[in-house]
Amino acid sequence: MLQRKIIFYPAVARRILMPNWSAIEASFLHLTQPQQLGELASSLAHLKSWVQSSDCNQVISVLLHESLLYLSLIQQNSETYNVELNQLQDLLQDWQRNWDTIKEQSSQRVSIADVASNWSERVLNMSGLLSS
């Protein structure tokens, strides 16, 4: 289904598959730390959804890159959750490094979706956005 949309909307597909990382970083740095954690949680939730429902591996690669960028920026500006966020960073880097193998294994994709979902909830809880 996404492939059909890519055919009809090439400009949209280019923005999704070739993001402007500098603009994303600049925008992200204007957010408060809770909002930044919320963005990271959202990115992980999107990762979960795409891993579960799609063979569009390019989008998954972008989401992995985005999540790693967000983590890096959060860690530069805070020491609060570094141990936990380092664990998440190691996990995402492993997925990114091994994606060519993982993408062919449905059991691995299911596992990644579950882990991404759990981390999304965990990061959202760290943000405090839902308790405000």
Coordinates of C-alpha atoms in Angstrom, one line a residue:
M1 CA 0.0 0.0 0.0
L2 CA 2.8 2.4 0.8
Q3 CA 4.5 1.7 -2.5
R4 CA 1.3 2.8 -4.3
K5 CA 1.4 6.1 -2.3
I6 CA 5.0 6.6 -3.2
I7 CA 4.1 6.3 -6.8
F8 CA 1.4 8.9 -6.5
Y9 CA 3.1 11.2 -4.1
P10 CA 6.8 11.2 -4.9
A11 CA 7.5 14.5 -3.1
V12 CA 6.0 13.2 0.1
A13 CA 8.0 10.0 -0.2
R14 CA 11.2 12.0 -0.7
R15 CA 10.5 13.9 2.5
I16 CA 9.9 10.7 4.5
L17 CA 12.8 8.8 3.1
M18 CA 15.3 11.6 2.8
P19 CA 14.6 13.9 5.8
N20 CA 16.4 17.1 6.5
W21 CA 18.3 16.0 9.6
S22 CA 19.7 19.5 10.3
A23 CA 16.2 21.0 10.4
I24 CA 14.9 18.1 12.5
E25 CA 17.8 18.6 15.0
A26 CA 17.3 22.4 15.2
S27 CA 13.6 22.0 15.8
F28 CA 14.2 19.2 18.4
L29 CA 16.6 21.4 20.3
H30 CA 14.0 24.1 20.8
L31 CA 11.8 21.6 22.8
T32 CA 11.9 21.2 26.6
Q33 CA 13.4 18.0 27.9
P34 CA 10.0 16.4 28.6
Q35 CA 8.9 17.3 25.0
Q36 CA 12.1 15.8 23.7
L37 CA 11.5 12.6 25.6
G38 CA 7.9 12.6 24.2
E39 CA 9.3 12.9 20.6
L40 CA 11.6 10.0 21.3
A41 CA 8.7 7.9 22.6
S42 CA 6.6 8.9 19.6
S43 CA 9.5 7.8 17.2
L44 CA 9.7 4.5 19.0
A45 CA 5.9 4.0 18.7
H46 CA 6.1 4.7 15.0
L47 CA 9.0 2.2 14.7
K48 CA 6.8 -0.4 16.4
S49 CA 4.0 0.2 14.0
W50 CA 6.1 0.2 10.8
V51 CA 8.0 -3.0 11.9
Q52 CA 4.7 -4.8 12.5
S53 CA 2.8 -3.7 9.4
S54 CA 5.2 -2.9 6.6
D55 CA 7.8 -4.2 4.2
C56 CA 9.0 -0.7 3.6
N57 CA 12.3 -1.1 5.2
Q58 CA 13.5 2.4 4.1
V59 CA 11.0 4.0 6.5
I60 CA 12.2 1.7 9.4
S61 CA 15.8 2.8 8.7
V62 CA 14.8 6.4 8.9
L63 CA 12.9 5.8 12.2
L64 CA 16.0 4.1 13.6
H65 CA 18.2 7.0 12.6
E66 CA 15.7 9.5 14.0
S67 CA 15.5 7.7 17.3
L68 CA 19.2 7.6 17.6
L69 CA 19.5 11.3 16.7
Y70 CA 17.0 12.1 19.4
L71 CA 18.8 10.0 22.0
S72 CA 22.1 11.6 21.1
L73 CA 20.7 15.1 21.5
I74 CA 18.9 14.3 24.8
Q75 CA 22.1 12.7 26.2
Q76 CA 24.2 15.8 25.3
N77 CA 21.9 18.0 27.4
S78 CA 21.0 15.8 30.3
E79 CA 22.6 13.2 32.6
T80 CA 19.3 12.3 34.2
Y81 CA 18.5 9.1 32.4
N82 CA 21.8 8.3 30.8
V83 CA 22.1 4.7 32.0
E84 CA 18.6 3.8 30.7
L85 CA 19.1 5.8 27.5
N86 CA 22.5 4.2 26.9
Q87 CA 20.8 0.8 27.0
L88 CA 18.2 2.0 24.5
Q89 CA 20.9 3.5 22.3
D90 CA 22.8 0.2 22.3
L91 CA 19.7 -1.7 21.3
L92 CA 18.8 0.7 18.5
Q93 CA 22.3 0.6 17.1
D94 CA 22.2 -3.2 17.1
W95 CA 18.9 -3.2 15.2
Q96 CA 20.3 -0.6 12.8
R97 CA 23.5 -2.6 12.2
N98 CA 21.7 -5.9 11.7
W99 CA 18.5 -4.7 10.0
D100 CA 19.3 -6.5 6.7
T101 CA 19.2 -9.8 8.6
I102 CA 16.4 -8.9 11.0
K103 CA 14.0 -7.7 8.3
E104 CA 13.7 -11.2 6.8
Q105 CA 12.8 -12.9 10.1
S106 CA 9.2 -12.4 11.2
S107 CA 9.9 -13.6 14.7
Q108 CA 12.6 -11.0 15.0
R109 CA 10.3 -8.3 13.7
V110 CA 7.6 -9.2 16.3
S111 CA 10.2 -9.1 19.0
I112 CA 11.5 -5.7 17.9
A113 CA 7.9 -4.4 17.8
D114 CA 7.3 -5.5 21.4
V115 CA 10.6 -4.1 22.7
A116 CA 10.1 -0.8 20.8
S117 CA 6.6 -0.5 22.3
N118 CA 7.9 -1.2 25.8
W119 CA 10.7 1.4 25.4
S120 CA 8.2 3.9 24.0
E121 CA 6.0 3.6 27.1
R122 CA 9.1 3.7 29.4
V123 CA 10.4 6.9 27.7
L124 CA 7.0 8.5 27.8
N125 CA 6.8 7.8 31.5
M126 CA 10.3 9.4 31.9
S127 CA 9.0 12.5 30.2
G128 CA 6.3 13.1 32.8
L129 CA 4.1 14.5 30.1
L130 CA 1.1 12.2 31.0
S131 CA 1.4 13.0 34.7
S132 CA 1.2 16.8 34.3

